XYZ file of N, CA and C in Angstrom:
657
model
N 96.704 28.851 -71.969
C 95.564 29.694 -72.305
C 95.567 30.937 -71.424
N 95.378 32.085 -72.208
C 95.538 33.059 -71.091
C 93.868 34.037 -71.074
N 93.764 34.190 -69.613
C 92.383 34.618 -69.560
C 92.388 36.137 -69.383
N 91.458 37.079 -69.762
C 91.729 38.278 -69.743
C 90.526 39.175 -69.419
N 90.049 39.375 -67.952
C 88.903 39.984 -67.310
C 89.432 41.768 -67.365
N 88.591 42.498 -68.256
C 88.627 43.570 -68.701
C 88.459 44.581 -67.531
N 88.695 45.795 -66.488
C 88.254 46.048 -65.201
C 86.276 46.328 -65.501
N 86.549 46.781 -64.318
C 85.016 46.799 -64.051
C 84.348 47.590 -64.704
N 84.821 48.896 -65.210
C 84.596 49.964 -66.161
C 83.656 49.600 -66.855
N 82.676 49.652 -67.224
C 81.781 49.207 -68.292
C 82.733 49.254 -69.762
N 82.852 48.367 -70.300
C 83.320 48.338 -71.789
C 82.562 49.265 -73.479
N 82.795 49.845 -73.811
C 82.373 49.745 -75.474
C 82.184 48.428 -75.931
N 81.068 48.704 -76.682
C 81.025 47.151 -77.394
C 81.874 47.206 -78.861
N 82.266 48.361 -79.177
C 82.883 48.531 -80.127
C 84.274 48.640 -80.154
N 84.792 48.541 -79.474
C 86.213 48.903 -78.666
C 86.538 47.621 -78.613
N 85.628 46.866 -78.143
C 85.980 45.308 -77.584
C 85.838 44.311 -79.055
N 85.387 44.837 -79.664
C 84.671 44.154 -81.147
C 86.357 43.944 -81.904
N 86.530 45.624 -81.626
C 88.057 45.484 -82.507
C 89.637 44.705 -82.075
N 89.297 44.860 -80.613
C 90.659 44.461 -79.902
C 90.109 42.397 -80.404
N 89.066 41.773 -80.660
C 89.056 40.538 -80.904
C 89.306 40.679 -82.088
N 88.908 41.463 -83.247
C 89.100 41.375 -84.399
C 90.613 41.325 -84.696
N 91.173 41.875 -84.157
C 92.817 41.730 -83.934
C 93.276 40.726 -84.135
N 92.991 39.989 -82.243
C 93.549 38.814 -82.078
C 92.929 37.888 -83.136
N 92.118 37.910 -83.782
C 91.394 36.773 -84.942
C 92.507 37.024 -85.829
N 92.453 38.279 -86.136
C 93.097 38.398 -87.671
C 94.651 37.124 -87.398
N 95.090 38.141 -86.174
C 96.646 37.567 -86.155
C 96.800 35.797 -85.906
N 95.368 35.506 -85.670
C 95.447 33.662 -85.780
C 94.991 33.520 -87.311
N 94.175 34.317 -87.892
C 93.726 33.922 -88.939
C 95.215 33.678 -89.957
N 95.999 34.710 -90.270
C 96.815 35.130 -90.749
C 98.461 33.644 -90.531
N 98.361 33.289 -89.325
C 99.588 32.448 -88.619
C 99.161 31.041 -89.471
N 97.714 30.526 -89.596
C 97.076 29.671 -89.997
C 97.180 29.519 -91.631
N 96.914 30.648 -92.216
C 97.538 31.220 -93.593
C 98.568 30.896 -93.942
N 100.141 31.430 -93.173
C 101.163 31.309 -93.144
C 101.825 29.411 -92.791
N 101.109 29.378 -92.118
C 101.571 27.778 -92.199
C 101.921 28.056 -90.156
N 102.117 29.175 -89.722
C 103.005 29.364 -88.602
C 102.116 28.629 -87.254
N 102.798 28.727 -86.257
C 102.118 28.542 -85.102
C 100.912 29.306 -84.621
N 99.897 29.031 -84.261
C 98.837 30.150 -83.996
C 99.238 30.697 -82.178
N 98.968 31.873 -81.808
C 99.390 32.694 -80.563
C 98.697 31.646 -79.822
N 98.944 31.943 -78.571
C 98.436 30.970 -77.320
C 96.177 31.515 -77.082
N 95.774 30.690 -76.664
C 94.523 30.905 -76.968
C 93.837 32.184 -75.801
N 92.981 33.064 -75.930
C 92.788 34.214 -75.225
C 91.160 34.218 -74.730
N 91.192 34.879 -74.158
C 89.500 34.936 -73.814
C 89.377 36.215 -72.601
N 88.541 36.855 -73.232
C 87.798 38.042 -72.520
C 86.884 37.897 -72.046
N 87.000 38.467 -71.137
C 85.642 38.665 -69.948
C 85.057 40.090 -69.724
N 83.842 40.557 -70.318
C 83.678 42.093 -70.300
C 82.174 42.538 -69.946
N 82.009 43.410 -68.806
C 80.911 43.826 -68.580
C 80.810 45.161 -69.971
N 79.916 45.328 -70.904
C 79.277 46.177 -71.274
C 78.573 47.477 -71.071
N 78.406 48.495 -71.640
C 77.874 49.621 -71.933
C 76.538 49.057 -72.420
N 75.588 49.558 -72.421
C 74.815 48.663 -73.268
C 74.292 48.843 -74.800
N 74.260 48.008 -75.120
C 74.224 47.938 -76.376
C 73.552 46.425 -77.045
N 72.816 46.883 -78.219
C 71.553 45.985 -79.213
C 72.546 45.535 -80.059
N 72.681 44.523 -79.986
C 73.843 43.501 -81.277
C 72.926 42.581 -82.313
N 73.499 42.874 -83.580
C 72.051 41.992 -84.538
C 73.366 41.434 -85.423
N 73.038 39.972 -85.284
C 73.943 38.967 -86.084
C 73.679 38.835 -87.304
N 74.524 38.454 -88.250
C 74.311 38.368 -89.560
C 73.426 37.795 -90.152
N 72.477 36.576 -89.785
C 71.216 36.159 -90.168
C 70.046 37.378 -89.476
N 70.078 38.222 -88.543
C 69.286 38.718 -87.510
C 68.183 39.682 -88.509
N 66.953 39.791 -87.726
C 66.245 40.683 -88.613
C 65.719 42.053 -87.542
N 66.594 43.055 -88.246
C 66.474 44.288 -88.141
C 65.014 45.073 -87.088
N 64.033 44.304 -87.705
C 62.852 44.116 -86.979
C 62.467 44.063 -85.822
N 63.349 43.272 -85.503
C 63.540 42.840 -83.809
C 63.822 43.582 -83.024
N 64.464 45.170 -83.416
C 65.029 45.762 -82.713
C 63.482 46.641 -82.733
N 63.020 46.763 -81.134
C 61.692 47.398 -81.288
C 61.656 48.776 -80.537
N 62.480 49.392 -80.310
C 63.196 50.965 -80.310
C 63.389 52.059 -81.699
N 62.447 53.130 -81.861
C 63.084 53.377 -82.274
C 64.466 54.582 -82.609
N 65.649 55.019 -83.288
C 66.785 55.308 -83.110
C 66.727 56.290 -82.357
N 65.882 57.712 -82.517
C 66.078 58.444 -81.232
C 65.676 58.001 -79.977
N 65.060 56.745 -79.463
C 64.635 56.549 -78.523
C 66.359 55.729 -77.793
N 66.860 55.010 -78.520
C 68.372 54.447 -78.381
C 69.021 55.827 -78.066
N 69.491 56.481 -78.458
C 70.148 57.932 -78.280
C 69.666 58.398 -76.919
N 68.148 58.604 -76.638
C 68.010 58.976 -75.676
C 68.483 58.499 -74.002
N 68.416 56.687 -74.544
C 69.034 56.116 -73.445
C 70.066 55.533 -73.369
N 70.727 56.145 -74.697
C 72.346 55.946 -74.440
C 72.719 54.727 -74.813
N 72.101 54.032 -75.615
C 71.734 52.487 -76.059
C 72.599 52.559 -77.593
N 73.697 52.286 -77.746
C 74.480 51.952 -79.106
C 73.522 50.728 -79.889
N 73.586 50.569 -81.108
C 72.878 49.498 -81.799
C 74.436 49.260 -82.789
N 74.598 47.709 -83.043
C 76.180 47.660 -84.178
C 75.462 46.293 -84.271
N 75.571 46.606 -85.687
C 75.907 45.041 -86.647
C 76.839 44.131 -86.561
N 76.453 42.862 -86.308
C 77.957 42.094 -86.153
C 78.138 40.802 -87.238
N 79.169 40.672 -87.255
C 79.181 39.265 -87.919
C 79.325 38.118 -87.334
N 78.762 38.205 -86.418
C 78.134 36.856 -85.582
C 77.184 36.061 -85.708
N 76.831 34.815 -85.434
C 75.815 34.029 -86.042
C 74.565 34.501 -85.373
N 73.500 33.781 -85.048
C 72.445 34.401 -84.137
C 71.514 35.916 -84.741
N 70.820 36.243 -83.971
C 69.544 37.087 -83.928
C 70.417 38.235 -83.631
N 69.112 38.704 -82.854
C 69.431 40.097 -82.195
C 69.440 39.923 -80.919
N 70.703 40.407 -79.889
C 70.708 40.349 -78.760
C 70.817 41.766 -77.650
N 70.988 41.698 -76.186
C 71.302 42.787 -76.016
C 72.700 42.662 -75.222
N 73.373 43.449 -74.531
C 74.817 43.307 -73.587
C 74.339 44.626 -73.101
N 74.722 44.447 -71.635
C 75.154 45.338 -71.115
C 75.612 45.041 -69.542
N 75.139 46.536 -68.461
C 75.522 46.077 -66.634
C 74.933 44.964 -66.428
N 75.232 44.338 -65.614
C 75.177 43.243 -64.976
C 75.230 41.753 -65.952
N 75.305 42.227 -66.749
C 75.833 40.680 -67.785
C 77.568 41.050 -68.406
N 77.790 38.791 -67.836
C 79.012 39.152 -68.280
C 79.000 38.141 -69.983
N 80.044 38.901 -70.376
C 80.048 38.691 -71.979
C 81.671 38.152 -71.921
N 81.321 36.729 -72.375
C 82.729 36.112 -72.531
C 83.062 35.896 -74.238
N 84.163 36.164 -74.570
C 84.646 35.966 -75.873
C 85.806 35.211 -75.821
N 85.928 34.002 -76.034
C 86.976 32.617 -76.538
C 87.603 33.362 -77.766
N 88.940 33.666 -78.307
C 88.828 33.640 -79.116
C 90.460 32.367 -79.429
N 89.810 31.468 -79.322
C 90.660 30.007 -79.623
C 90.780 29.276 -81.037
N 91.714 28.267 -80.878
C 92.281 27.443 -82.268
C 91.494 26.048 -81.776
N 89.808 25.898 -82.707
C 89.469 24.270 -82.334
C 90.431 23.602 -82.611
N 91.202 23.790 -83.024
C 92.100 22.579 -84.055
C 92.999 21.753 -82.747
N 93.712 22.858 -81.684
C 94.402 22.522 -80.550
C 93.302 21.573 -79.606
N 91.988 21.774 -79.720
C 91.143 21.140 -79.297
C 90.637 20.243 -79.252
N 90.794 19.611 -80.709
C 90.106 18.995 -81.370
C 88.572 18.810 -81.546
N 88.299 20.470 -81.562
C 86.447 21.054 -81.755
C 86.197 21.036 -82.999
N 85.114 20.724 -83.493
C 84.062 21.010 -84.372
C 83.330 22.270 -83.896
N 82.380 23.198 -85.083
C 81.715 23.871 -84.469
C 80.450 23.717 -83.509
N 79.972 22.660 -83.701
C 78.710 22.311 -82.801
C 79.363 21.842 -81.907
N 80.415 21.084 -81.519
C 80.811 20.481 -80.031
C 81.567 22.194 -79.302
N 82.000 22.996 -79.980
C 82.337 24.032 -79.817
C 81.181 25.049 -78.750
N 80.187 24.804 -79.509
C 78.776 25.256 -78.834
C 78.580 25.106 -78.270
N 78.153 23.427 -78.342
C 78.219 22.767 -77.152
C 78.985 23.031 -75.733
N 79.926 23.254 -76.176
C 81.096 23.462 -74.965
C 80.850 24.758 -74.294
N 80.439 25.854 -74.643
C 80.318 26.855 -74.212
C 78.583 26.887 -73.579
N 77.804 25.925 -73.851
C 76.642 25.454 -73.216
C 76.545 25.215 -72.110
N 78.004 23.982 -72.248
C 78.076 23.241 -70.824
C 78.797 24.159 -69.789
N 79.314 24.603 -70.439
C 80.377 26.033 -68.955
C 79.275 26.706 -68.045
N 78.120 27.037 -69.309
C 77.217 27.601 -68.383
C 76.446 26.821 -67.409
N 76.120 25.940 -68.287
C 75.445 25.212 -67.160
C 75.741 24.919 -66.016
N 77.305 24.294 -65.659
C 78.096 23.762 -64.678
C 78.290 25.263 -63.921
N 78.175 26.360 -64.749
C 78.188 27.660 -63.821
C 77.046 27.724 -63.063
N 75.686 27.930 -63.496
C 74.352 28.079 -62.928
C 74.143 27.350 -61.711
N 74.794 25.719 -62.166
C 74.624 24.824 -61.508
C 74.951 25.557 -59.939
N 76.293 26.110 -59.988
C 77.220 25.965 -58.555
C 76.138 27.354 -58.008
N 75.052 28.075 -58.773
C 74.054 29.013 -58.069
C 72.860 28.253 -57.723
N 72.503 26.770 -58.044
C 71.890 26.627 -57.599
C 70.753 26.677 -58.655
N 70.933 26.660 -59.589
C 69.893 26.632 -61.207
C 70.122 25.953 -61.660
N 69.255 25.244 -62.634
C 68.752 24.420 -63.712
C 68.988 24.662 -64.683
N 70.254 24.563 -65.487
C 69.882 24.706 -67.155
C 69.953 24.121 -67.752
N 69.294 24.273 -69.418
C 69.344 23.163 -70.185
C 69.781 23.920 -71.404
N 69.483 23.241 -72.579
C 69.606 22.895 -73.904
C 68.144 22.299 -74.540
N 67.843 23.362 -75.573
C 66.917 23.247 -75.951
C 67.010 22.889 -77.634
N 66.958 21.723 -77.945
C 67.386 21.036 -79.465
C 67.040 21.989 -80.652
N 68.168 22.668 -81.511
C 67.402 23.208 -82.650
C 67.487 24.876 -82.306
N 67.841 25.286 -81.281
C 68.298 26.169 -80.582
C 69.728 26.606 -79.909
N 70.214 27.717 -79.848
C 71.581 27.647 -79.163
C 71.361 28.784 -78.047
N 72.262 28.395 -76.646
C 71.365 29.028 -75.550
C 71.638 28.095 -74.464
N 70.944 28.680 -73.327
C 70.761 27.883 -72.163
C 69.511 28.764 -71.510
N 68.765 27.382 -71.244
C 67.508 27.776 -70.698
C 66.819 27.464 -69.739
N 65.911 27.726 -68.878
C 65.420 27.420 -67.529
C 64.100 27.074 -67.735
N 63.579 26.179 -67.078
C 62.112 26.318 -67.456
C 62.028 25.075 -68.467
N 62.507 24.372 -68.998
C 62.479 24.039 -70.881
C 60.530 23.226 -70.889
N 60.716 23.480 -71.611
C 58.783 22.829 -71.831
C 58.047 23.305 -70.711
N 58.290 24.120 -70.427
C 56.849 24.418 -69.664
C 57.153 26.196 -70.048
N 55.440 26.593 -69.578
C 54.985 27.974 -69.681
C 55.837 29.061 -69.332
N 56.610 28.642 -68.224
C 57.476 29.827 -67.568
C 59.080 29.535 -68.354
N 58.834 28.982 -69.518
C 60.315 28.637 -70.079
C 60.982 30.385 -70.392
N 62.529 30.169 -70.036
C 63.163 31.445 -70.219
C 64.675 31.323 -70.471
N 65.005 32.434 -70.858
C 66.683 32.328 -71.380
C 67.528 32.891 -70.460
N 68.563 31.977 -70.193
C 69.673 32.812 -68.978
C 71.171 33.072 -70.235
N 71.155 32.459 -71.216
C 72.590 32.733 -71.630
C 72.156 32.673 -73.046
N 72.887 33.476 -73.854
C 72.714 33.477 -75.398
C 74.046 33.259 -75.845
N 74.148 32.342 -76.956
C 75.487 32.445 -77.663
C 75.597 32.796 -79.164
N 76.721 33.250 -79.449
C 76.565 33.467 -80.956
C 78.248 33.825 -81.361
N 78.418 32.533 -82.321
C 80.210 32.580 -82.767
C 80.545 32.987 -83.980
N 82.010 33.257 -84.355
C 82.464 33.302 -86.042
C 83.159 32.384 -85.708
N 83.129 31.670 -86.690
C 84.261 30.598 -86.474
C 84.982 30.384 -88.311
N 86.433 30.943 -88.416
C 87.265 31.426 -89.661
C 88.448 30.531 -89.432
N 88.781 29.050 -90.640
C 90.029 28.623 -90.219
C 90.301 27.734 -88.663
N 89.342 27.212 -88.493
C 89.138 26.708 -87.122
C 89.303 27.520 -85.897
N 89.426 28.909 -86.201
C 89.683 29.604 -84.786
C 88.186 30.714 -84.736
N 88.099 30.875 -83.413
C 86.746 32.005 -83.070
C 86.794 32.853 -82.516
N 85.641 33.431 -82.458
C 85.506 34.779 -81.931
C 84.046 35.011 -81.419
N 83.846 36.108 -80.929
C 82.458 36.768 -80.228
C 82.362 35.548 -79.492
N 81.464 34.656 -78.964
C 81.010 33.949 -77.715
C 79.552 33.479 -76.892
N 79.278 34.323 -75.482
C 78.564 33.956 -74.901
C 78.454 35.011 -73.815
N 76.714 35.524 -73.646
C 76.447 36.426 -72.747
C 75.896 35.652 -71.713
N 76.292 35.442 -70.063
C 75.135 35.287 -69.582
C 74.917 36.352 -68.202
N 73.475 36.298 -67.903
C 72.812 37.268 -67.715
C 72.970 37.014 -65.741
N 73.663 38.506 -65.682
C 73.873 37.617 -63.997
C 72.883 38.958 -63.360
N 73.055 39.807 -62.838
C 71.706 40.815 -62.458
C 70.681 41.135 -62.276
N 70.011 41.459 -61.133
C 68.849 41.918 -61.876
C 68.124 42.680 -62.849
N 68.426 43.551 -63.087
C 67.886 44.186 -64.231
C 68.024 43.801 -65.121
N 66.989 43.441 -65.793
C 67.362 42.645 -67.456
C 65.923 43.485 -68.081
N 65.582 44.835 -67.495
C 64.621 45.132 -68.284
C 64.963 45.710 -70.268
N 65.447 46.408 -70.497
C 66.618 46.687 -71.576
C 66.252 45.488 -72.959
N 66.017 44.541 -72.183
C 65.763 43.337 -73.218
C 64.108 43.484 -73.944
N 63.618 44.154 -73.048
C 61.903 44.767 -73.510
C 62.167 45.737 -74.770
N 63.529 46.134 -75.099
C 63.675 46.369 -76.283
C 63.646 46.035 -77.292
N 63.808 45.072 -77.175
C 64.231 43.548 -78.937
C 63.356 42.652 -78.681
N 63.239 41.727 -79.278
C 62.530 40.099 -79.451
C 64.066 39.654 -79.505
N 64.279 38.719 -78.160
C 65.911 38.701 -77.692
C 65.978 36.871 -78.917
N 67.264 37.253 -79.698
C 67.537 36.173 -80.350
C 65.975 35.456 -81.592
N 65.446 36.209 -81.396
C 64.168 36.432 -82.637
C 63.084 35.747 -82.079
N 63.204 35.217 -80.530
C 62.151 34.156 -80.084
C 61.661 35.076 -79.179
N 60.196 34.633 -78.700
C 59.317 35.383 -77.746
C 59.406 34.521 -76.193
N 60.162 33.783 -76.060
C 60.240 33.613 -74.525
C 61.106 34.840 -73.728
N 60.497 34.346 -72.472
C 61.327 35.162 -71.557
C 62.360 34.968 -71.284
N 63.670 36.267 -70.983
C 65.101 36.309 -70.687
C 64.827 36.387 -68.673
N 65.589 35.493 -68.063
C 65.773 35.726 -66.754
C 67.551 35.687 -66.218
N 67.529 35.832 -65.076
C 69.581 35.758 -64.714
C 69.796 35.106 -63.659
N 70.460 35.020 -63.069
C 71.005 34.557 -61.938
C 70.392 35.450 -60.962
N 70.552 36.217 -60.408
C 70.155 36.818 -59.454
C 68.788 36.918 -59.505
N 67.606 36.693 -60.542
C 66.312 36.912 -60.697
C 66.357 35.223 -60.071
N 66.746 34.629 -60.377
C 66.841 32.786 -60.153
C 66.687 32.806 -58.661
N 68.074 33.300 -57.693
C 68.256 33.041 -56.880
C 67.682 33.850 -55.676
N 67.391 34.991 -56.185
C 66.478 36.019 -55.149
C 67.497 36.487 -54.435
N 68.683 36.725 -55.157
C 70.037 37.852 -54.747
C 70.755 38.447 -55.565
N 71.317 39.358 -54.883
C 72.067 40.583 -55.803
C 73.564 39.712 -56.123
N 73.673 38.534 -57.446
C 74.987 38.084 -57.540
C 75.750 39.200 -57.898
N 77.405 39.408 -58.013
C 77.737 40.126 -58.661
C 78.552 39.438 -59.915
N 79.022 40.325 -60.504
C 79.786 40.110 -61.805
C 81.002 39.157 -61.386
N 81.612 39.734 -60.760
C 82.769 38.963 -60.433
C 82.533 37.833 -59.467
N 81.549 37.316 -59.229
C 81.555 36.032 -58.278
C 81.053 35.125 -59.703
N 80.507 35.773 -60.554
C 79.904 34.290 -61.814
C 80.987 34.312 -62.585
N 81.738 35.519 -62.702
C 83.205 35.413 -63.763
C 84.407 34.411 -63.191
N 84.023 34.324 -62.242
C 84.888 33.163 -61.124
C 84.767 32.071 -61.620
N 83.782 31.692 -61.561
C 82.639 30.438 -61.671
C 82.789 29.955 -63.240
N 82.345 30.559 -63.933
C 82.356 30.606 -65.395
C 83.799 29.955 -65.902
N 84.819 31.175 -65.433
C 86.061 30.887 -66.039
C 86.934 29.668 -65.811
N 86.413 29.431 -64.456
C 87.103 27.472 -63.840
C 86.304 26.452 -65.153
N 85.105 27.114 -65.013
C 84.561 25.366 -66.119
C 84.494 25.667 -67.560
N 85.150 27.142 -67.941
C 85.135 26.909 -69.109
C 86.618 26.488 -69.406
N 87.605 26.910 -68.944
C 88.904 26.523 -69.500
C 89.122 24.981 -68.657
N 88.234 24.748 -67.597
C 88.763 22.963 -67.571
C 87.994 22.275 -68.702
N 86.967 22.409 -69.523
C 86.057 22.263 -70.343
C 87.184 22.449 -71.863
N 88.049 23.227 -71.641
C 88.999 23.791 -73.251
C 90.567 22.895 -72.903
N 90.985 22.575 -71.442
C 91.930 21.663 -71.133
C 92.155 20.214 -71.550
């Protein structure tokens, strides 16, 4: 499996949209063919920021409106990802799997699942609580009570047993940006790691973290 942390540069979300659409096609296509599918890949990318609305998502949610995005430099793109409306940007890292369940032997919900548990076992090693909230996809802090909130959103394609797009979670403080949307179409609160822990984590100490338990988690 080869892992692939993008530099620090803030990314396009559109730039990054296409370089997966790629690697999909060329598994989609090997799978077609009968052939071997490429070895499995996964990106790691801090964002520009940008409002992502998934193919069920309602438009609505996005509570900006377009010259006000322009003004702050805020891209909005449609995706064909499952899920709501989300946001990406600094200080969140955005991981994209784009793997063959089949080598796995995943389903799409244990698939989910799996990218649930990475986080969690990530949070964990900060010293947070997360869960799984039934009927929902996510990881959350708080679960049943008043101060319940979201640290990670996920949202996949999954074509031919192989995927794409992934999992944001929110390591920074600033997560104001999200006062833009109704994040994932629900009205709880979004919090991160560093709001958790009452420190400035950085990107690259949770991309550390993340990337050990998600590929021993895909091993």
């Amino acid at each position: 499996m080869k892992t692939v942390y993008l530099p620090r540069c803030r990314q396009s979300y559109r730039e990054i949209l296409a370089l997966q659409q790629e690697e999909f096609r060329k598994r989609i296509e090997s799978r077609k063919n009968g052939s071997e599918l490429p070895e499995d890949i996964i990106f790691f990318v801090e964002h520009r920021p940008v409002y992502t609305l998934g193919r069920h998502g309602k438009p609505s949610h996005l509570l900006l409106p377009e010259d006000m995005l322009l003004k702050r430099g805020i891209e909005f793109v449609e995706t064909d990802r499952g899920g709501d409306i989300t946001y990406h940007g600094p200080g969140q890292l955005t991981v994209y799997p784009i793997i063959d369940m089949l080598r796995h032997s995943l389903g799409v919900k244990d698939y989910v699942n799996l990218l649930e548990e990475a986080v969690i076992r990530t949070i964990a090693d900060f010293g947070i609580h997360g869960e799984r909230i039934e009927g929902r996809t996510g990881v959350w802090i708080g679960k049943d009570t008043p101060e319940e909130r979201k640290i990670s959103a996920i949202g996949v394609r999954c074509s031919r047993h192989v995927t794409m797009h992934g999992l944001a979670l929110n390591v920074g403080s600033d997560i104001s940006l999200f006062g833009g949307i109704v994040p994932c179409g629900l009205s709880q609160g979004v919090t991160s790691i560093s709001k958790e822990t009452g420190r400035e984590v950085m990107i690259e100490e949770a991309k550390e973290r993340l990337e050990k338990h998600l590929t021993d988690l895909l091993l």
